[in-house]
Amino acid sequence: MKQWGLYCSRCSARLPFRYQDMKCECGGTLLVEYDLELVARTLTKESLKQRYSSMWRYRELLPVEDSASIVSLGEGWTPLLRMPKWENKLSLKRLWIKREEQNPTGSFKSRGFSVAVSLLKEAGVTKAAVPSNGNAAGALAAYAGRAGIQAFVFIPMDCPSLIVDECPLYGATTILVDGFIHDAAAIIEAGRDEQGWVNVGTLKEPGRVEGKKTMGLELAEQLGWTFPDVIIYPTGGGSGIIGMWKAFMELKSMGFIQGDMPRFVCVQEEGCQPIVDGVHPVSTATSDDSGDDLPLLDGKIIPNPTGMRVPNPPDLPLLLSIVQQSGGTAIAVSKKQIADAILSLGADGISSSPEGAATWAAMLVLSDTGWLRASDSVVLFNTSHAMKYAKLGTSAAIPIIRTYDDYMIYRSL
Ligand SMILES: *Cc1c(COP(=O)(O)O)cnc(C)c1O
């Protein structure tokens, strides 16, 4: 019998813990409920100072019973980097980037799958499947490999090819789907019973939200147990938003931190913007989403921000209520804005995925329009790095030489 249960985020019903099927009868999403008084006996600000640099430092707030079940590749406790040049330029009080690209699978999906796969291991599950725009597939593949669980990943065809190609290296059965992420999900649901797959898709099981919750716990701890004013997050299925919001609620009820929650800003891609449309029902955003890559002037190609490409988030009402209650907003950015942002971040030494760069693009717009104030401290999430999105064979614009003379000839062209 687990020492924690589940509660419904919509109707507050209480249920016993289970490791799959997180939908309440009322349609709401089920989340893990802890006995926070019990947790606070051992998880203290003081005890945290002695703990290791991993998201498992918050062990009491993660729903894995036996430490032997923990499947870890060294995830979490990522750097929170100040951006002083830009604080001046944009007149913001503080600006940080949470460097989630430094997780073991190159994206913050590591966090969710470390917990999800630990729960599967604890339950004795042998086969897990996920519909994924790429990074979730890579993370399931890696953690399942580590745990000795068979992974089956179903990925829409527009996913960057390096991300796809990495999955079989971890031993996962890897399938491309001619469709969207919900089409991939439908395939898994259709085969679930026959194949014996446990579906670890977004909000299908409790571990991924709990794992992503550690981003919020970490952020608060790294900021000396204070909240930033604004969090700007590239949102797809939204488990990160739900997780961080849950983290902040738990920290508040344990007395770790007081004050207002940060304003959550969800960033999406123009043309695939259900949260933006929900927050601003009369949105007039124009779309340049042709589904194709956007060629840049110098011959490089900025690929699609597929991590944010979720037309039907599994619990849109919950996301909208978090954004609205926090005083936040949602904003869509174009591929051109994302491409420019990748270069701005690159010029500051940061390799950013299109999704991570989208938060930068959104910040520029929110600063321009005055939504961000000079008193605001702002955190952006760089959820993955540029390398995973690189395309082989796009280096045609980069010269190849043998000697210094060649170099001078090239420079004179
Ligand atoms: C999955 C993903 C997102 C979206 O995160 P959610 O918490 O599912 O909304 C953003 N960026 C990248 C790189 C991702 O892989």
XYZ file of C-alpha atoms and ligand atoms in Angstrom:
428
model
C 0.000 0.000 0.000
C 1.511 3.285 -1.110
C 1.845 6.054 1.404
C 0.348 8.601 -0.995
C -2.794 8.814 -3.064
C -4.243 10.645 -6.030
C -6.559 13.643 -6.151
C -8.546 15.075 -9.007
C -7.384 18.532 -10.064
C -10.952 19.335 -11.189
C -13.448 17.827 -8.685
C -11.036 17.118 -5.770
C -12.077 13.440 -5.566
C -9.552 11.247 -3.721
C -8.423 7.891 -5.098
C -5.805 5.299 -4.209
C -2.496 5.546 -6.039
C -2.112 3.823 -9.401
C 0.611 4.068 -12.006
C -1.542 4.450 -15.103
C -4.782 6.038 -16.338
C -4.787 9.496 -14.745
C -8.308 10.530 -15.766
C -10.984 11.041 -13.116
C -14.608 10.086 -13.879
C -15.373 13.814 -14.100
C -12.775 14.207 -16.871
C -10.224 15.951 -14.667
C -6.571 14.974 -14.400
C -5.461 12.962 -11.377
C -2.333 14.152 -9.574
C -0.260 12.673 -6.750
C -1.133 13.812 -3.225
C 1.471 13.627 -0.466
C 1.181 13.856 3.279
C 3.077 17.133 3.365
C 3.393 17.157 7.142
C 5.168 13.829 6.956
C 7.327 15.038 4.060
C 8.331 18.183 5.945
C 9.738 16.100 8.804
C 12.713 14.998 6.724
C 12.692 17.348 3.733
C 13.880 20.622 5.217
C 15.827 23.583 3.844
C 18.655 22.522 6.124
C 18.681 18.861 5.052
C 18.728 19.867 1.392
C 22.108 21.534 1.851
C 23.684 18.099 2.367
C 22.008 16.373 -0.556
C 23.354 15.405 -3.964
C 22.975 17.518 -7.092
C 20.163 15.630 -8.760
C 16.411 16.090 -8.870
C 16.198 13.048 -6.576
C 17.305 15.361 -3.755
C 13.529 15.955 -3.412
C 12.987 12.235 -2.892
C 10.150 12.650 -0.358
C 8.158 14.619 -2.949
C 8.471 11.913 -5.609
C 6.135 8.902 -5.593
C 8.689 6.070 -5.683
C 8.563 3.804 -2.669
C 11.787 1.823 -2.730
C 15.081 3.594 -3.483
C 16.177 0.480 -5.364
C 13.469 1.248 -7.961
C 14.939 4.640 -8.861
C 16.120 4.753 -12.473
C 18.553 7.632 -12.743
C 20.972 8.874 -15.393
C 21.975 12.006 -13.469
C 19.013 14.253 -14.270
C 18.120 17.664 -12.866
C 19.897 20.319 -10.805
C 20.610 22.173 -14.033
C 22.329 25.572 -13.986
C 20.306 28.761 -13.662
C 22.253 31.290 -15.674
C 22.000 35.085 -15.245
C 21.851 37.183 -18.423
C 23.212 40.552 -17.193
C 23.790 42.135 -20.613
C 20.152 41.678 -21.459
C 18.869 42.820 -18.077
C 20.292 46.234 -18.960
C 19.165 46.189 -22.559
C 15.587 45.212 -21.768
C 15.477 46.939 -18.383
C 14.416 43.920 -16.401
C 15.319 43.490 -12.757
C 16.683 39.972 -13.288
C 16.809 37.581 -16.220
C 17.795 33.922 -15.945
C 17.846 30.927 -18.240
C 17.267 27.506 -16.768
C 19.590 25.306 -18.785
C 17.437 22.221 -19.201
C 19.356 21.178 -22.310
C 22.036 19.882 -19.934
C 19.910 16.941 -18.838
C 21.193 13.432 -19.689
C 19.022 12.981 -22.775
C 19.630 16.536 -23.991
C 16.199 17.794 -22.987
C 14.131 18.239 -19.837
C 12.105 15.154 -20.774
C 14.741 13.260 -18.715
C 13.087 14.464 -15.519
C 9.648 13.079 -16.247
C 10.881 9.769 -17.549
C 13.246 9.192 -14.659
C 10.184 9.142 -12.382
C 7.799 7.452 -14.838
C 10.193 4.600 -15.594
C 11.026 4.195 -11.892
C 7.309 3.684 -11.236
C 7.080 1.143 -14.058
C 10.049 -0.724 -12.649
C 8.498 -0.713 -9.199
C 5.259 -2.096 -10.663
C 7.092 -4.822 -12.582
C 6.029 -3.509 -16.013
C 8.030 -4.909 -18.948
C 6.737 -2.909 -21.959
C 6.094 0.826 -22.269
C 5.005 2.922 -25.247
C 4.894 6.652 -25.897
C 3.555 8.938 -28.626
C 6.142 11.685 -28.914
C 7.330 14.620 -30.975
C 10.840 13.366 -30.261
C 12.373 14.215 -26.914
C 9.929 12.121 -24.900
C 10.719 9.178 -27.177
C 14.452 9.621 -26.617
C 13.972 9.904 -22.868
C 11.708 6.841 -22.603
C 14.161 4.904 -24.763
C 17.120 5.838 -22.541
C 15.478 5.287 -19.150
C 13.697 2.098 -20.233
C 17.010 0.790 -21.528
C 18.573 1.494 -18.162
C 15.691 -0.247 -16.373
C 15.575 -3.272 -18.678
C 12.073 -2.384 -19.888
C 11.173 -2.665 -23.587
C 10.364 0.731 -25.118
C 8.095 1.352 -28.126
C 8.167 4.911 -29.469
C 5.781 6.357 -32.087
C 6.971 9.634 -33.591
C 5.332 11.972 -36.155
C 7.373 12.167 -39.339
C 8.239 15.865 -39.030
C 10.411 15.176 -35.984
C 14.070 16.215 -36.407
C 15.927 13.166 -37.696
C 18.766 13.123 -35.158
C 16.234 12.820 -32.346
C 14.546 9.918 -34.137
C 17.818 8.174 -34.952
C 18.956 8.223 -31.341
C 16.023 6.070 -30.139
C 17.130 2.743 -31.668
C 20.615 3.369 -30.230
C 19.000 2.994 -26.811
C 17.347 -0.202 -27.999
C 13.829 1.152 -28.511
C 11.447 -0.123 -31.176
C 11.121 3.103 -33.162
C 8.243 3.864 -35.550
C 7.503 6.994 -37.606
C 3.848 8.003 -37.932
C 2.392 9.856 -40.886
C 0.304 12.218 -38.754
C 0.254 14.302 -35.566
C 1.104 13.278 -32.022
C -2.564 12.427 -31.328
C -2.493 10.014 -34.302
C 0.534 8.342 -32.738
C -1.371 8.172 -29.437
C -4.338 6.515 -31.159
C -2.065 3.748 -32.475
C -0.823 3.010 -28.958
C -4.342 2.984 -27.511
C -5.458 0.614 -30.290
C -2.658 -1.849 -29.539
C -2.503 -1.432 -25.780
C -4.245 -4.641 -24.726
C -2.949 -6.841 -27.505
C 0.660 -5.685 -27.109
C 0.698 -5.286 -23.336
C 1.985 -1.711 -23.576
C 1.693 0.732 -20.715
C 1.090 4.140 -22.302
C 3.399 6.719 -20.731
C 2.077 9.611 -22.859
C 1.465 13.072 -21.349
C -0.919 12.879 -18.352
C -1.456 9.136 -18.873
C 0.532 8.231 -15.753
C 1.629 10.137 -12.625
C 5.431 10.117 -12.986
C 6.060 12.638 -15.729
C 4.259 15.541 -14.022
C 6.010 14.687 -10.743
C 9.373 14.588 -12.488
C 8.819 17.918 -14.210
C 7.661 19.300 -10.873
C 11.296 19.203 -9.794
C 11.990 22.122 -12.172
C 9.830 24.258 -9.906
C 11.360 22.899 -6.691
C 14.844 23.515 -8.042
C 14.055 26.977 -9.276
C 12.738 28.026 -5.875
C 15.756 26.546 -4.108
C 18.257 28.081 -6.548
C 16.624 31.476 -5.993
C 17.087 31.154 -2.215
C 13.477 30.060 -1.616
C 11.849 32.911 -3.485
C 9.676 32.930 -6.583
C 10.615 34.771 -9.763
C 7.914 37.174 -10.969
C 7.528 35.547 -14.372
C 8.192 32.093 -15.872
C 8.253 31.836 -19.653
C 7.822 28.247 -20.807
C 7.517 26.624 -24.256
C 4.311 24.673 -23.873
C 3.177 21.558 -25.694
C 1.174 19.065 -23.649
C 1.709 21.275 -20.620
C 2.993 18.780 -18.054
C 5.788 21.201 -17.135
C 3.356 24.009 -16.352
C 1.178 21.681 -14.285
C 4.250 20.246 -12.550
C 5.780 23.616 -11.608
C 2.452 24.967 -10.409
C 2.082 21.847 -8.238
C 5.639 22.286 -6.943
C 4.921 25.850 -5.856
C 1.683 24.836 -4.117
C 3.505 22.100 -2.224
C 6.338 24.424 -1.204
C 3.815 26.999 -0.008
C 1.881 24.498 2.066
C 5.090 23.208 3.636
C 5.992 26.772 4.592
C 9.169 26.811 2.484
C 8.146 29.934 0.646
C 5.536 32.700 0.818
C 4.192 35.267 -1.572
C 2.535 35.273 -4.965
C 3.103 32.532 -7.482
C 5.023 33.522 -10.588
C 2.981 34.628 -13.596
C 3.112 31.692 -16.021
C 3.605 32.555 -19.696
C 2.942 29.735 -22.159
C 4.759 30.149 -25.461
C 3.485 28.377 -28.550
C 4.147 28.303 -32.255
C 1.938 30.380 -34.533
C -0.579 28.053 -36.134
C -0.455 25.484 -33.308
C -1.631 27.554 -30.370
C -4.541 26.023 -28.433
C -3.459 27.667 -25.165
C -3.040 31.072 -26.803
C -6.484 30.732 -28.369
C -7.909 29.722 -24.992
C -6.391 32.723 -23.205
C -7.146 35.219 -25.996
C -10.254 33.835 -27.702
C -10.216 36.513 -30.404
C -6.556 36.080 -31.262
C -5.693 37.523 -34.655
C -2.263 35.957 -34.981
C -1.268 35.330 -38.544
C 0.324 32.033 -39.335
C 3.396 31.352 -41.388
C 3.212 27.670 -40.542
C 3.558 25.843 -43.797
C 4.808 22.768 -41.945
C 8.095 23.238 -43.796
C 11.441 24.256 -42.432
C 12.304 27.912 -42.703
C 15.467 28.488 -44.719
C 17.707 31.180 -43.290
C 19.728 33.667 -45.263
C 23.078 31.991 -44.737
C 21.951 28.563 -45.835
C 21.438 27.050 -42.400
C 18.046 25.658 -41.619
C 16.101 26.221 -38.442
C 13.928 23.188 -37.902
C 10.457 22.965 -36.483
C 9.772 23.488 -32.780
C 8.054 20.120 -32.645
C 8.186 19.889 -28.830
C 5.486 22.574 -28.686
C 3.454 21.036 -31.486
C 0.514 19.588 -29.561
C -2.801 20.676 -31.140
C -4.908 18.963 -28.430
C -3.300 19.175 -24.983
C -4.787 16.445 -22.767
C -6.097 18.902 -20.123
C -6.451 22.344 -21.688
C -8.874 23.674 -19.010
C -6.304 22.960 -16.274
C -3.584 24.794 -18.215
C -5.843 27.786 -18.843
C -6.814 28.014 -15.187
C -3.160 27.934 -14.081
C -2.170 30.639 -16.558
C -5.124 32.847 -15.699
C -5.011 32.408 -11.914
C -1.312 33.234 -11.896
C -1.900 36.466 -13.806
C 0.090 35.070 -16.707
C -0.575 34.975 -20.404
C 0.041 32.955 -23.558
C 1.746 34.096 -26.712
C 2.483 32.616 -30.128
C 5.706 33.323 -31.988
C 6.660 32.757 -35.628
C 9.447 30.595 -36.994
C 11.254 33.748 -38.083
C 11.175 35.084 -34.513
C 12.435 31.704 -33.274
C 15.235 31.640 -35.853
C 16.383 35.124 -34.788
C 16.232 34.116 -31.128
C 18.423 31.041 -31.702
C 21.098 33.378 -33.087
C 20.740 35.870 -30.191
C 21.159 33.086 -27.649
C 23.976 31.562 -29.684
C 25.784 34.902 -29.646
C 25.628 34.683 -25.841
C 27.130 31.181 -25.854
C 23.906 29.270 -25.408
C 22.856 26.432 -27.692
C 19.079 26.522 -27.770
C 16.408 24.327 -29.270
C 13.707 26.096 -31.274
C 11.378 25.666 -28.271
C 13.877 27.188 -25.846
C 14.529 30.027 -28.279
C 10.783 30.621 -28.539
C 10.798 31.752 -24.894
C 13.417 34.345 -25.804
C 11.324 35.562 -28.741
C 8.270 35.779 -26.480
C 10.223 37.720 -23.864
C 11.237 40.313 -26.467
C 7.601 40.811 -27.480
C 6.376 41.011 -23.870
C 9.116 43.517 -23.099
C 8.224 45.613 -26.168
C 4.536 45.720 -25.335
C 5.194 46.620 -21.691
C 3.669 43.403 -20.321
C 7.018 42.785 -18.619
C 7.847 45.488 -16.088
C 11.186 46.905 -14.963
C 10.594 45.402 -11.512
C 10.164 41.885 -12.927
C 12.530 38.981 -12.436
C 12.090 36.558 -15.301
C 13.066 32.923 -15.879
C 13.180 31.338 -19.330
C 13.389 27.585 -19.921
C 15.832 26.363 -22.555
C 14.265 22.947 -22.834
C 16.755 21.362 -25.247
C 19.838 22.288 -27.262
C 20.321 23.123 -30.930
C 22.322 19.999 -31.735
C 19.376 17.630 -31.521
C 17.646 19.694 -34.197
C 20.604 19.954 -36.539
C 20.271 18.414 -39.945
C 23.025 16.409 -41.508
C 24.131 17.845 -44.818
C 23.166 21.450 -44.070
C 26.752 22.562 -43.675
C 27.091 23.313 -47.413
C 27.487 27.003 -46.568
C 30.500 26.240 -44.363
C 33.775 26.297 -46.333
C 36.315 23.458 -46.347
C 39.996 24.421 -46.722
C 43.475 22.879 -46.466
C 45.815 25.853 -46.015
C 45.948 29.450 -44.805
C 46.094 30.597 -48.456
C 42.791 28.830 -49.050
C 41.411 30.722 -46.082
C 42.507 34.068 -47.555
C 40.985 33.158 -50.917
C 37.746 32.217 -49.202
C 37.698 35.512 -47.255
C 38.228 37.502 -50.444
C 35.304 35.870 -52.265
C 8.167 18.348 -24.703
C 8.881 19.598 -24.980
C 8.305 20.843 -24.698
C 6.902 20.979 -24.154
O 6.843 20.624 -22.794
P 5.469 20.258 -22.054
O 5.800 20.289 -20.607
O 5.081 18.894 -22.529
O 4.466 21.280 -22.441
C 9.069 21.973 -24.912
N 10.330 21.899 -25.415
C 10.908 20.721 -25.721
C 12.297 20.709 -26.252
C 10.209 19.535 -25.503
O 10.788 18.370 -25.806
